Coordinates of C-alpha atoms in Angstrom, one line a residue:
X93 CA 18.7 59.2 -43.8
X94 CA 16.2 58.4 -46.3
X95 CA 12.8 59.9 -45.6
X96 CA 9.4 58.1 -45.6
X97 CA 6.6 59.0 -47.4
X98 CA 3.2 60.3 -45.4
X99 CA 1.3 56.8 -47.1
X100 CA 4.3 54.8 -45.5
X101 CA 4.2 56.3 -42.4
X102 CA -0.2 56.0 -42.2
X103 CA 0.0 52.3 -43.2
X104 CA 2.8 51.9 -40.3
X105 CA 0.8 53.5 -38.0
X106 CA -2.3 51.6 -38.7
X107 CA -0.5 48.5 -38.0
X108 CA 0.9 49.3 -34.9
X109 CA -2.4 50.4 -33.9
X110 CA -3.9 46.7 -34.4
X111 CA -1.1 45.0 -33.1
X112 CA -1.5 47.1 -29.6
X113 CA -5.3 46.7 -29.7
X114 CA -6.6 42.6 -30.9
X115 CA -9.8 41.7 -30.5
X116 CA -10.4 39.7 -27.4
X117 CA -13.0 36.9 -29.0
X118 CA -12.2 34.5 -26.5
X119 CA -13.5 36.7 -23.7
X120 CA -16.7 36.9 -25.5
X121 CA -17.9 33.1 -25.1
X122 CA -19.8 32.2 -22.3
X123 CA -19.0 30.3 -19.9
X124 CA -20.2 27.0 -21.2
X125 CA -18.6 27.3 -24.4
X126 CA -15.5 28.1 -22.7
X127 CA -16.2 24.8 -21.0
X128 CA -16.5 22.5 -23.5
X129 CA -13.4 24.3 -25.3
X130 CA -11.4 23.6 -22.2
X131 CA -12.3 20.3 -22.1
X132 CA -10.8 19.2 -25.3
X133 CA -7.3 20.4 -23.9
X134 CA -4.7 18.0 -22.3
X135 CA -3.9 18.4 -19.1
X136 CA -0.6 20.9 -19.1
X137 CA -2.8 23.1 -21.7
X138 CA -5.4 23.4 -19.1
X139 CA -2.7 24.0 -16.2
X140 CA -1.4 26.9 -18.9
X141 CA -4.9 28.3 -19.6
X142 CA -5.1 28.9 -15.5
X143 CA -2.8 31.4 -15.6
X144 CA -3.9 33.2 -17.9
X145 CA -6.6 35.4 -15.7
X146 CA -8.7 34.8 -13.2
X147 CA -12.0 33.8 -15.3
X148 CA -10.0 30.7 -16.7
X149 CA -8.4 29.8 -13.6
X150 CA -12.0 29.3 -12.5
X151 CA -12.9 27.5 -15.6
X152 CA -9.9 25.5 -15.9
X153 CA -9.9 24.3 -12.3
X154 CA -14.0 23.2 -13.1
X155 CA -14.3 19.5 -11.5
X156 CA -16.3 18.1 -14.1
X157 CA -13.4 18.5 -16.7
X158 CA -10.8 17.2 -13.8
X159 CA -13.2 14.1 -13.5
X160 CA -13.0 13.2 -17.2
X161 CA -9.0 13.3 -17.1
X162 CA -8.8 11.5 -13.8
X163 CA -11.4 8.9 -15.6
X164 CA -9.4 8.6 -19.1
X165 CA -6.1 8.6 -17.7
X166 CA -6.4 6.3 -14.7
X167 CA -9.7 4.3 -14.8
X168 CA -10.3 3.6 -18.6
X169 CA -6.6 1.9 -19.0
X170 CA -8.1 -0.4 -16.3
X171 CA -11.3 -0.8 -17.0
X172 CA -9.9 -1.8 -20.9
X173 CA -8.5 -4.9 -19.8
X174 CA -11.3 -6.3 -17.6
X175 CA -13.5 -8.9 -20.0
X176 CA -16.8 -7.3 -20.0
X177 CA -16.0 -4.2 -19.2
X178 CA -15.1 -2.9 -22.8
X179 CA -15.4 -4.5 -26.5
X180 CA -12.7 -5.0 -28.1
X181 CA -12.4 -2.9 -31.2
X182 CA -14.6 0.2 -29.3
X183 CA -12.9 3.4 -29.5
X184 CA -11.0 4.6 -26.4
X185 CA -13.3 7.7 -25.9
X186 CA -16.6 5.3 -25.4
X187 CA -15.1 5.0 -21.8
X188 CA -14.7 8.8 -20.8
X189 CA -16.4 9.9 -17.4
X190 CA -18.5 6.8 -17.6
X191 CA -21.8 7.2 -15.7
X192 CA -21.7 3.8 -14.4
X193 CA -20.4 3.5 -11.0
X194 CA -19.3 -0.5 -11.9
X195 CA -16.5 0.8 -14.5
X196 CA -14.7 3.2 -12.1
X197 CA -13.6 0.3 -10.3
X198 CA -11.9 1.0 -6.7
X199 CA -12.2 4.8 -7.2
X200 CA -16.3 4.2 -7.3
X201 CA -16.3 5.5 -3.7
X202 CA -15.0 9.0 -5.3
X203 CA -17.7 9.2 -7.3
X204 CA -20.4 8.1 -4.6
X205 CA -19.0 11.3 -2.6
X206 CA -19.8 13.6 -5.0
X207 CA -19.3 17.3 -5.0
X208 CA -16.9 16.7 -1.9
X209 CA -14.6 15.0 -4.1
X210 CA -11.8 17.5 -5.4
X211 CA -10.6 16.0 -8.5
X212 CA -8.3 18.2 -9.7
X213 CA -6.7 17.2 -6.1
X214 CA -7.0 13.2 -7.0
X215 CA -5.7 14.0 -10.4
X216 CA -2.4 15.4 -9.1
X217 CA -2.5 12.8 -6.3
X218 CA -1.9 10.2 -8.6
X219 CA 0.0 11.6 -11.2
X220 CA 2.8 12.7 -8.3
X221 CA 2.9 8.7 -7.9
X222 CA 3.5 8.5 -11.6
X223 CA 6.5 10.1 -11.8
X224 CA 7.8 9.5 -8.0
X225 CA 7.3 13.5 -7.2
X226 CA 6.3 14.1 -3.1
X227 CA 8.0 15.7 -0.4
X228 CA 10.0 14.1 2.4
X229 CA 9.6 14.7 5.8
X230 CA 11.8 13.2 9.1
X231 CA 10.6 13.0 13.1
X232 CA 13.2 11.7 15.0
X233 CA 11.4 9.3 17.5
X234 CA 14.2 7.3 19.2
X235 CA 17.5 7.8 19.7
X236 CA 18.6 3.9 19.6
X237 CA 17.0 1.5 18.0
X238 CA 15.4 -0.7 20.2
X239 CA 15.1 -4.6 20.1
X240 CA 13.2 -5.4 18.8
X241 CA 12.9 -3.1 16.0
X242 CA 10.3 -0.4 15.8
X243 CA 6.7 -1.3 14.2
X244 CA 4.7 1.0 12.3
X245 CA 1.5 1.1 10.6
X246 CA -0.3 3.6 8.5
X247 CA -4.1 3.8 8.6
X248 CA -6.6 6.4 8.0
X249 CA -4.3 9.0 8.3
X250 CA -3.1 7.9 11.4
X251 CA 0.5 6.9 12.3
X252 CA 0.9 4.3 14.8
X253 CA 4.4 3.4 16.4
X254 CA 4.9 0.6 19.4
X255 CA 8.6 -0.6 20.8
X256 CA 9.8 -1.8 23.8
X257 CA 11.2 1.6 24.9
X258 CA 8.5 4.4 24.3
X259 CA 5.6 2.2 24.0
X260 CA 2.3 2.7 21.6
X261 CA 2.5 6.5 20.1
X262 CA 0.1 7.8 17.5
X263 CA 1.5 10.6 15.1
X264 CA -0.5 12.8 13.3
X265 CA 0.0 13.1 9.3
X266 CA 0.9 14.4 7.0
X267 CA 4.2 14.8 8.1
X268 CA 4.1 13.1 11.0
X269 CA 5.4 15.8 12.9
X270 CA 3.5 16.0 15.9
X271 CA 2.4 13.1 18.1
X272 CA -1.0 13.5 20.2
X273 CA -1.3 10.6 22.0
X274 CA 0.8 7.7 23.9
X275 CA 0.9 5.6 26.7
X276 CA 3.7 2.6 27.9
X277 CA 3.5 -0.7 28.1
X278 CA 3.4 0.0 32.6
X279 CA 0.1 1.5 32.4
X280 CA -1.7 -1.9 31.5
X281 CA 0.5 -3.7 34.4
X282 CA 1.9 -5.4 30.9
X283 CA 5.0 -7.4 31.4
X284 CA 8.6 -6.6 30.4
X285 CA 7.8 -8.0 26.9
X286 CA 8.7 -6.2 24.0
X287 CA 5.9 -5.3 20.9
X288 CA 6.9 -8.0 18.2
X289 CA 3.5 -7.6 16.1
X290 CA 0.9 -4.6 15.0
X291 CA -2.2 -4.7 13.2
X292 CA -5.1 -1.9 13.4
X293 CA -8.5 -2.9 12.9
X294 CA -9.7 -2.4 8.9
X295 CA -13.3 -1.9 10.1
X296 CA -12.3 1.1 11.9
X297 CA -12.2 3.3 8.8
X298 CA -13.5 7.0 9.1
X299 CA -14.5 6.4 12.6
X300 CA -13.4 7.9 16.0
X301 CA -12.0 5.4 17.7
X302 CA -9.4 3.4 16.0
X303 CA -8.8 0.0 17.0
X304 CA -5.1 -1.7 17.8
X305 CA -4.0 -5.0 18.8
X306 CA -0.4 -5.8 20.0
X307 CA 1.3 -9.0 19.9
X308 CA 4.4 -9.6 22.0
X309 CA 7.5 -11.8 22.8
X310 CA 6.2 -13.4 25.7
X311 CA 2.8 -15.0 23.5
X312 CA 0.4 -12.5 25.1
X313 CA -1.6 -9.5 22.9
X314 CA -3.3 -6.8 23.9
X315 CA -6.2 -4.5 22.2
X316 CA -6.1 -0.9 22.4
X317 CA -8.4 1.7 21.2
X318 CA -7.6 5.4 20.2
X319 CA -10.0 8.1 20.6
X320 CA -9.2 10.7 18.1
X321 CA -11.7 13.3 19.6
X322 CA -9.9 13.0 22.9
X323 CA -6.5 12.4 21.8
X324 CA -5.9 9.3 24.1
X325 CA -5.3 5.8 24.0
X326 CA -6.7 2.9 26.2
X327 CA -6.0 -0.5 26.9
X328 CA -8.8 -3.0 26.7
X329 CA -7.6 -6.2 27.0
X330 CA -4.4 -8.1 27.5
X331 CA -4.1 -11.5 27.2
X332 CA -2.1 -13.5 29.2
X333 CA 1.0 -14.9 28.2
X334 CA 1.3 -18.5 26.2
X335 CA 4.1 -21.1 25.8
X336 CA 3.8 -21.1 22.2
X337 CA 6.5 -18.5 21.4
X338 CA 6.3 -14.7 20.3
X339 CA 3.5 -13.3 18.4
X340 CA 5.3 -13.3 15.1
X341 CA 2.3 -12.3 13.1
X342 CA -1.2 -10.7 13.5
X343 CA -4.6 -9.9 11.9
X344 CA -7.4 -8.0 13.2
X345 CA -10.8 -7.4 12.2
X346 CA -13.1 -6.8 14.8
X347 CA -14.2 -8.8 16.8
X348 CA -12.1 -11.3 15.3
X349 CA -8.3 -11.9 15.9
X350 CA -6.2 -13.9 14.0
X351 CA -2.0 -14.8 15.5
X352 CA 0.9 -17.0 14.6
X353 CA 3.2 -18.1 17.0
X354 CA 7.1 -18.4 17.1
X355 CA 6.0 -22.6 17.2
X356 CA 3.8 -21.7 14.1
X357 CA 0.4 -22.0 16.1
X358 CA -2.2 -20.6 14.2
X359 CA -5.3 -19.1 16.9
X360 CA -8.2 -17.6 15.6
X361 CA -10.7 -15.7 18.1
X362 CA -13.2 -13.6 18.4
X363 CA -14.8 -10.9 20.9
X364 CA -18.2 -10.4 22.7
X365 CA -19.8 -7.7 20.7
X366 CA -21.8 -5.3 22.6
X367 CA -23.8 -2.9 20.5
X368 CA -24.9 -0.6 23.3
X369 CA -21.3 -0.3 24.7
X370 CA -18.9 2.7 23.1
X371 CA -16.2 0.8 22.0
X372 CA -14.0 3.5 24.3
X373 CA -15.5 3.0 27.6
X374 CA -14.9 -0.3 29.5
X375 CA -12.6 -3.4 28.9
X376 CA -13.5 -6.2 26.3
X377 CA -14.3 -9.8 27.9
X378 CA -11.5 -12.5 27.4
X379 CA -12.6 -13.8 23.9
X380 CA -13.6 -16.9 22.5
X381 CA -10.9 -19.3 20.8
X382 CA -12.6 -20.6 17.6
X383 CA -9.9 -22.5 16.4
X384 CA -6.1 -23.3 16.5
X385 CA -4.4 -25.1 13.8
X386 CA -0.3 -26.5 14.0
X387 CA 1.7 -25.8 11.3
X388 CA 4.9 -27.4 10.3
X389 CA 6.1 -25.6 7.5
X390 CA 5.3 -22.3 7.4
X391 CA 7.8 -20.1 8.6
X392 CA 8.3 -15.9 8.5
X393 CA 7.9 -14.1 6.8
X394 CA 4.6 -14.2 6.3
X395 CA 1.4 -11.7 6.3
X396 CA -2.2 -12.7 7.5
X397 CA -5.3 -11.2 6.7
X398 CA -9.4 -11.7 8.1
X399 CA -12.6 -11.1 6.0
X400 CA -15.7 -10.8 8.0
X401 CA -18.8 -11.6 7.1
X402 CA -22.8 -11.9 8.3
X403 CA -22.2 -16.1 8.4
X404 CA -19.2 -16.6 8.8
X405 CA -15.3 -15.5 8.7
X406 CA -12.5 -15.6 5.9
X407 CA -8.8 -15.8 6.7
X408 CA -6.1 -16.1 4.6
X409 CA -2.0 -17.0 5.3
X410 CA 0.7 -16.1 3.1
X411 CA 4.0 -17.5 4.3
X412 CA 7.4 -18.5 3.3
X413 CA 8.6 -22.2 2.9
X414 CA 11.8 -24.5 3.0
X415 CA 11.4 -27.2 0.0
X416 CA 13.6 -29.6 -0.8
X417 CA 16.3 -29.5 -3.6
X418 CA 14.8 -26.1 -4.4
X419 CA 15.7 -23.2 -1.5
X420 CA 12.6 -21.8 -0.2
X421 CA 9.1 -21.5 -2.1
X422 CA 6.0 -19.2 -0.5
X423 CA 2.9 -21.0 0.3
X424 CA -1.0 -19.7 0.6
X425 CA -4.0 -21.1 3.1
X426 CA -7.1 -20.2 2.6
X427 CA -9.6 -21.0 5.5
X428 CA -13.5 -20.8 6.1
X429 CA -15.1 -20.8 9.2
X430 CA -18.7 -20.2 10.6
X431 CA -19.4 -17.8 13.5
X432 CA -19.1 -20.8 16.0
X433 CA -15.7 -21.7 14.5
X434 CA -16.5 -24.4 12.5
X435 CA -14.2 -25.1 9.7
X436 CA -16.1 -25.2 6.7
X437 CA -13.4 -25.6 4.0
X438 CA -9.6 -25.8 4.4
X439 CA -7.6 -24.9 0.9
X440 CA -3.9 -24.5 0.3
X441 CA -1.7 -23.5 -2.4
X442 CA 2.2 -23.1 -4.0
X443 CA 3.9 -21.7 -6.9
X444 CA 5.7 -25.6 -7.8
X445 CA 4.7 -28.8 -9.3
X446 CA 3.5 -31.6 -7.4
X447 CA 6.9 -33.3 -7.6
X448 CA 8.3 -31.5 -4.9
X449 CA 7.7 -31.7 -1.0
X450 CA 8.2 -28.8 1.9
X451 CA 10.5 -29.8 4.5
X452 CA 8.7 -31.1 7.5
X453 CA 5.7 -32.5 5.8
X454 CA 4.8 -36.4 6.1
X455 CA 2.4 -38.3 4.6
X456 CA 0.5 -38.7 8.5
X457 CA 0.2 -35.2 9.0
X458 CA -1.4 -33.8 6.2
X459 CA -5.3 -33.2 6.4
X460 CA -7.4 -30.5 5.1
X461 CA -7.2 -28.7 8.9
X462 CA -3.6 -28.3 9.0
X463 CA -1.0 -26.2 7.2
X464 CA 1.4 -28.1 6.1
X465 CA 1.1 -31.3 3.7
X466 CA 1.0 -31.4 -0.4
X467 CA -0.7 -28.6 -2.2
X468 CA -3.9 -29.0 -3.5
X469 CA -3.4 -27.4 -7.1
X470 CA -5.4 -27.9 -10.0
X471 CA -2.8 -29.5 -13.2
X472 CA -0.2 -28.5 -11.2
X473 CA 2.1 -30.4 -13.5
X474 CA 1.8 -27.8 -15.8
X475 CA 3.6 -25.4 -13.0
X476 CA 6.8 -24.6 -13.3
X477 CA 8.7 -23.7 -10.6
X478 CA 10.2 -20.5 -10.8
X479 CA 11.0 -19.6 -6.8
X480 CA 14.0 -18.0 -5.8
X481 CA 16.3 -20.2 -3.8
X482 CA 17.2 -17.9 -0.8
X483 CA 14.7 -16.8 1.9
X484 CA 12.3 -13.9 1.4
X485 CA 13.0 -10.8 3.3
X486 CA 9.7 -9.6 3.2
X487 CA 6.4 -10.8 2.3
X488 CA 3.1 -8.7 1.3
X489 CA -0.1 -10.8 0.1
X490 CA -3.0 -8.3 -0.8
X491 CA -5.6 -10.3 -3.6
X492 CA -4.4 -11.1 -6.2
X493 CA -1.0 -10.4 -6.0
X494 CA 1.8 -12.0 -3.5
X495 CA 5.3 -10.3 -3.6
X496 CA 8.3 -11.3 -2.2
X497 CA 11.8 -9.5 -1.8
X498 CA 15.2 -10.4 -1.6
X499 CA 18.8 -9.5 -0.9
X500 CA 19.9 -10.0 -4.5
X501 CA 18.3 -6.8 -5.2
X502 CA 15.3 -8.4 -6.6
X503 CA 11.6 -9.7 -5.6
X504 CA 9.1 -11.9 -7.0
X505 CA 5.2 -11.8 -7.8
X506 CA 3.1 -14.0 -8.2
X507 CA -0.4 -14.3 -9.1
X508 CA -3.3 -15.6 -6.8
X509 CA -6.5 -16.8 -8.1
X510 CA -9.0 -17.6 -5.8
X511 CA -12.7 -18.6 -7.0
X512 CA -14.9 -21.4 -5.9
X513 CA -13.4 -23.8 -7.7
X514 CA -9.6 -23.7 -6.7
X515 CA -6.9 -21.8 -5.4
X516 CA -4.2 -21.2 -7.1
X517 CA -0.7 -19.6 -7.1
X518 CA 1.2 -18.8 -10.6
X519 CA 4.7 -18.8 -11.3
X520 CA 6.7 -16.1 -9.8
X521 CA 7.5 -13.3 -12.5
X522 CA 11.0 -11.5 -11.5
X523 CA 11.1 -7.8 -10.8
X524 CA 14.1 -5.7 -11.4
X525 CA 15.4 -2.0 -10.5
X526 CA 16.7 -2.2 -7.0
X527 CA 20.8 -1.5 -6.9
X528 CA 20.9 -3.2 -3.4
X529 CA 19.7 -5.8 -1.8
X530 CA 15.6 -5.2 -0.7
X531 CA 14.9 -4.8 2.6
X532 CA 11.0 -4.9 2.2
X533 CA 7.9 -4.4 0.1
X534 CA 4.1 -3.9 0.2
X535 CA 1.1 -4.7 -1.8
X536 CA -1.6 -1.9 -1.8
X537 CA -4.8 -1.4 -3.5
X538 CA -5.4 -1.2 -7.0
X539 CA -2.0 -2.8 -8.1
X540 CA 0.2 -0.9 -6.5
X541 CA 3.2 -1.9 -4.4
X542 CA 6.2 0.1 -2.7
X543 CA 9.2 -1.6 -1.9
X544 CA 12.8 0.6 -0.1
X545 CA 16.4 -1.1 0.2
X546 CA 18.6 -2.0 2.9
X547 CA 20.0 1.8 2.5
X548 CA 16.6 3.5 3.0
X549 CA 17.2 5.8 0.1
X550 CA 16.1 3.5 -3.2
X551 CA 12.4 3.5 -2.5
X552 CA 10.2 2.4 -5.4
X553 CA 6.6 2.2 -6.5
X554 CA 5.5 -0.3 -8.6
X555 CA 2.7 -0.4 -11.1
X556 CA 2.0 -4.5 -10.8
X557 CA -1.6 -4.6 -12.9
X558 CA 0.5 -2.7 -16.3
X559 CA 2.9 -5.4 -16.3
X560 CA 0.6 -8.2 -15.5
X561 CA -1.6 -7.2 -17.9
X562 CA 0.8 -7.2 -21.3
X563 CA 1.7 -9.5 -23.8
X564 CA 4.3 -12.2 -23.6
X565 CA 6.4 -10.1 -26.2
X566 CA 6.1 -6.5 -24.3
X567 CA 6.1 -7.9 -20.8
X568 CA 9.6 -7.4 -20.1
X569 CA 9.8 -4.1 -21.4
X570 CA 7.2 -3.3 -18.9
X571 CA 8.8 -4.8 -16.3
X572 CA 11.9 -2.6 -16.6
X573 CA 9.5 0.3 -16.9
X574 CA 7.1 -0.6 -14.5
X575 CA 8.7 1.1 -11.5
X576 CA 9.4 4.7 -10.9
X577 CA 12.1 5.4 -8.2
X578 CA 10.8 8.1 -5.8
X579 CA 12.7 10.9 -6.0
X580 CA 11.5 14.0 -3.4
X581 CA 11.5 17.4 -4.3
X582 CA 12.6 18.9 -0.7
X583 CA 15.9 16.8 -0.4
X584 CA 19.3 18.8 0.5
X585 CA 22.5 17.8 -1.2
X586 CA 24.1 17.3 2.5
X587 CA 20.9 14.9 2.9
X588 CA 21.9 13.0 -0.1
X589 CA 25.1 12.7 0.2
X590 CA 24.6 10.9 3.9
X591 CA 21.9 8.6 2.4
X592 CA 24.3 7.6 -0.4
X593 CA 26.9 6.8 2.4
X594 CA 25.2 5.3 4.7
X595 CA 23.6 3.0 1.9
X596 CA 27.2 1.8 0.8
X597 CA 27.6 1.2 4.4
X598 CA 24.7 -1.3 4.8
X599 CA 25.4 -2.7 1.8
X600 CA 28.8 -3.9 2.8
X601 CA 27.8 -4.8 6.1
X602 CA 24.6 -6.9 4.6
X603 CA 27.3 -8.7 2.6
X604 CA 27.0 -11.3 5.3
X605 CA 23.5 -12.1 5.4
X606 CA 23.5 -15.3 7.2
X607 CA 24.3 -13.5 10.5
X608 CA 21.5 -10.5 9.8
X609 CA 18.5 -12.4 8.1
X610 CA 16.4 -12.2 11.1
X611 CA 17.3 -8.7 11.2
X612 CA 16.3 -8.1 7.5
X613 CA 13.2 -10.2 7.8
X614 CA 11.8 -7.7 10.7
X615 CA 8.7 -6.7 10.5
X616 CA 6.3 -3.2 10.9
X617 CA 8.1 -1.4 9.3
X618 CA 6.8 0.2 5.9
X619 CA 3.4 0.9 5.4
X620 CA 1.4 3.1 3.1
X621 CA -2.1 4.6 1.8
X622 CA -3.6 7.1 -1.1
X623 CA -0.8 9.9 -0.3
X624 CA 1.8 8.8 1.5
X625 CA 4.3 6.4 2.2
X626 CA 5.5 5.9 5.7
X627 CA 9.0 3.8 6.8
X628 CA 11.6 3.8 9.4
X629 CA 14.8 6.0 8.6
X630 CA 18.4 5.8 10.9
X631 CA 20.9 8.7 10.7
X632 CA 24.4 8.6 10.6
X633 CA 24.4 8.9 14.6
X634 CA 22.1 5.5 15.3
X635 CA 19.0 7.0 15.7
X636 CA 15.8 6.5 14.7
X637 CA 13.4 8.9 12.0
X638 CA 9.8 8.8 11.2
X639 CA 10.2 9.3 7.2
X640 CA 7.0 10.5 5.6
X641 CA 6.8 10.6 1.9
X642 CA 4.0 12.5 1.0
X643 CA 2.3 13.0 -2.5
X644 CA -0.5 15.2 -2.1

């Protein structure tokens, strides 16, 4: 062994010595510093630096750094493509953690809440919708399905269920685990109609008592209200039955009410407010009908929607549409009334050119108070028609965007504008990614749409604003990337394997879709919010789950 000498052996010393004891500079900044330091990171650096000790987890988990990443990741894309809202050649960091509340868009009621908004919470929210991450949870909450099928609507955190069998349930999220109040269809000495409609009131939001109107087979509706403090719901009025057909569609805004019948009657009407009432204690008068309009070619699906204002009332009806030498189209009417139910202005609107006709318009029956007749289009020559031929499955309409599904394992959007001047509907653009044929799809806010196959177990979500908003050249390479399949992290291998055999299943069984469309075409049954995504799931046995997909 060779020996080392004693200068060797200092100098090795010496730098073990350093190497065991650095200098901790870092721990010497202050707290601001560190701050500012931290706020230059991206975001999985900053998720690194929190476990690091507990002075940077604080630091690192500091809103005010969370509210710039939420604002340059998912605002200032936005807010770049708006006219106006940014010049063109201005760098990309003008934008960050803007102080004005007009370019944060929909998320300015974040920012109005202030210090009770968790943004490091909302940053993960929505980057877990990115990439399709949540966890999946099931409630079995029949054990046949009944007829007709199951609606359900997500609202405010709130899951609310009504079939002929169990009647209207409300579930509590997330999860929907546990259900906390119900009550049958007997207890409001209700015929033996079955639910075929469900809207909840959009007024009702962060309130306790959550409005809920009912449509049913037999033409009558009902309004029900749940009180969340006391857990229990109540029926407040039931209308009687009408000769019109089944409610196959509703809207509801209080005090207004907004139906489609099975003989495509439209009926608008509107409830006796009473300000020194609790909207929990008493029944409602029989309200007022405003107006009724006869339509003779809109057919399901189709979605409604009310806008209420101080003078007057909004409603707008997307719908599907038999045309001739072209399959079906989708057709939008646009309505304004006053108080008293006066229709101010009558507008209407399709994605083709003038040359064609809807089946069941005549040249006698069109007029600016009905539904059907030609479109009213500005240059709409210069349309082209781009409509699928076969009928929609599904149909969601949320401003400005109007998409469709459809059993060739594709769906459709198209583009509303709607201004003073004209309403108009642009040429469907084709979205792609489903491997089976579509069973339904919804339009959310800020762009966003989620849409699951006939299988249950392809569910996507889809950026629509990304792709509307690219060049001619890229737009189809945003298309294709413009969905993100969700994929949860709690799923078994046993659970699937049964989804990927009950999927092939369905899919060979909806092979023959002329003999199932109305069954694809039902309604109620997705729904969705800022964290979670709600739809009907059936096992392998025929029975009925509650599937909650949550991404918080």
């Amino acid at each position: 062994m060779v020996k080392r000498n004693h200068e060797e052996s200092e100098d090795a010393g010496s730098n073990k010595r350093l190497r065991c004891h650095p200098r901790d500079r870092l721990s010497a900044l202050s707290d601001e510093l560190l701050l500012v330091l931290l706020s230059y990171l991206p975001v999985h650096d900053l998720t690194r630096c929190e476990q690091l000790s507990s002075r940077l987890r604080t630091l690192a988990s500091d809103s005010q750094i969370w509210k710039s990443a939420y604002y340059d990741r998912f605002v200032r894309p936005r807010a770049a493509r708006i006219p106006g809202i940014r010049e063109a050649n201005a760098p990309n960091r003008s934008l960050l953690y803007s102080s004005k509340l007009s370019k944060w868009l929909e998320d300015g009621p974040l920012v109005k809440r202030g210090g009770a908004t968790n943004w490091k919470r909302q940053y993960k929210l929505r980057h877990n919708w990115s990439k399709g991450s949540c966890k999946r949870t099931e409630t079995e909450i029949a054990k046949r399905p009944p007829i007709p099928p199951l609606l359900v609507r997500l609202h405010d955190g709130i899951i609310i269920t009504a079939d002929s069998i169990s009647g209207l349930r409300a579930w509590s999220t997330p999860g929907g685990e546990s259900r906390f109040a119900s009550m049958t269809w007997d207890t409001c000495t209700h015929s033996s109609a079955a639910p075929s409609a469900l809207a909840i009131d959009s007024s009702s939001t962060g309130t306790d008592d959550l409005r809920i109107s009912v449509g049913f087979l037999d033409g009558s509706f009902g309004l029900y209200v749940l009180d969340r403090r006391k857990r229990s719901l109540k029926c407040q009025y039931l209308h009687a039955p009408s000769t019109n057909g089944s409610i196959g569609a509703i809207a509801f805004a209080f005090p207004y009410l907004l139906t489609m019948t099975e003989a495509q009657l439209l009926s608008l009407y509107r409830f006796q407010i009473i300000d020194d009432e609790p909207s929990d204690q008493g029944n409602l008068d029989p309200p007022r009908l405003l107006s009724s309009l006869k339509s003779h070619t809109a057919w399901p699906p189709m979605s409604l929607a009310i806008k209420c204002s101080p003078t007057g009332v909004s409603t707008s009806i997307a719908y599907a549409m038999p045309v001739y030498t072209a399959g079906w189209s989708v057709g939008l009417q646009e309505l304004r009334l006053t108080t008293e139910g006066t229709i101010l202005e009558s507008r209407l609107a399709t994605p083709f050119s003038q040359g064609f006709r809807p089946l069941g318009a005549s040249e006698n029956r069109a007029g600016p108070s009905s539904l059907n007749g030609s479109p009213q289009i500005a240059d709409a020559a210069s349309v082209r028609f781009t409509s699928p031929s076969a009928k929609p499955t599904s149909l969601s309409y949320t401003h400005p965007y109007l998409l469709t599904a459809y059993s060739d394992n594709t769906m459709t959007l198209y583009m509303v504008t709607s201004n003073a001047r004209e309403l108009f509907i642009g040429p469907g653009k084709p979205l792609c990614g489903h491997t089976s044929s579509v069973l339904g799809a919804h339009v959310g806010d800020r762009g966003k749409a989620v849409s699951v196959s006939a299988g249950g177990n392809d569910l996507r979500v889809w950026e629509l604003e990304a792709g509307l908003s690219s060049s001619s050249s890229r737009r189809r390479a945003v298309w294709a990337e413009a969905s993100v399949m969700v994929r949860p992290e709690n799923r078994t291998a046993d659970e699937q394997q049964e989804f990927n055999s009950r999927q092939k299943a369905q899919n060979q069984t909806i092979s023959n879709l002329t003999a199932q469309e109305d069954l694809l075409t039902s309604k109620g049954w997705l729904s969705f919010d800022e964290e979670q995504v709600v739809l009907l799931g059936e096992k392998s046995q025929g029975s009925q789950a509650l599937v909650v997909y949550n991404f918080a």
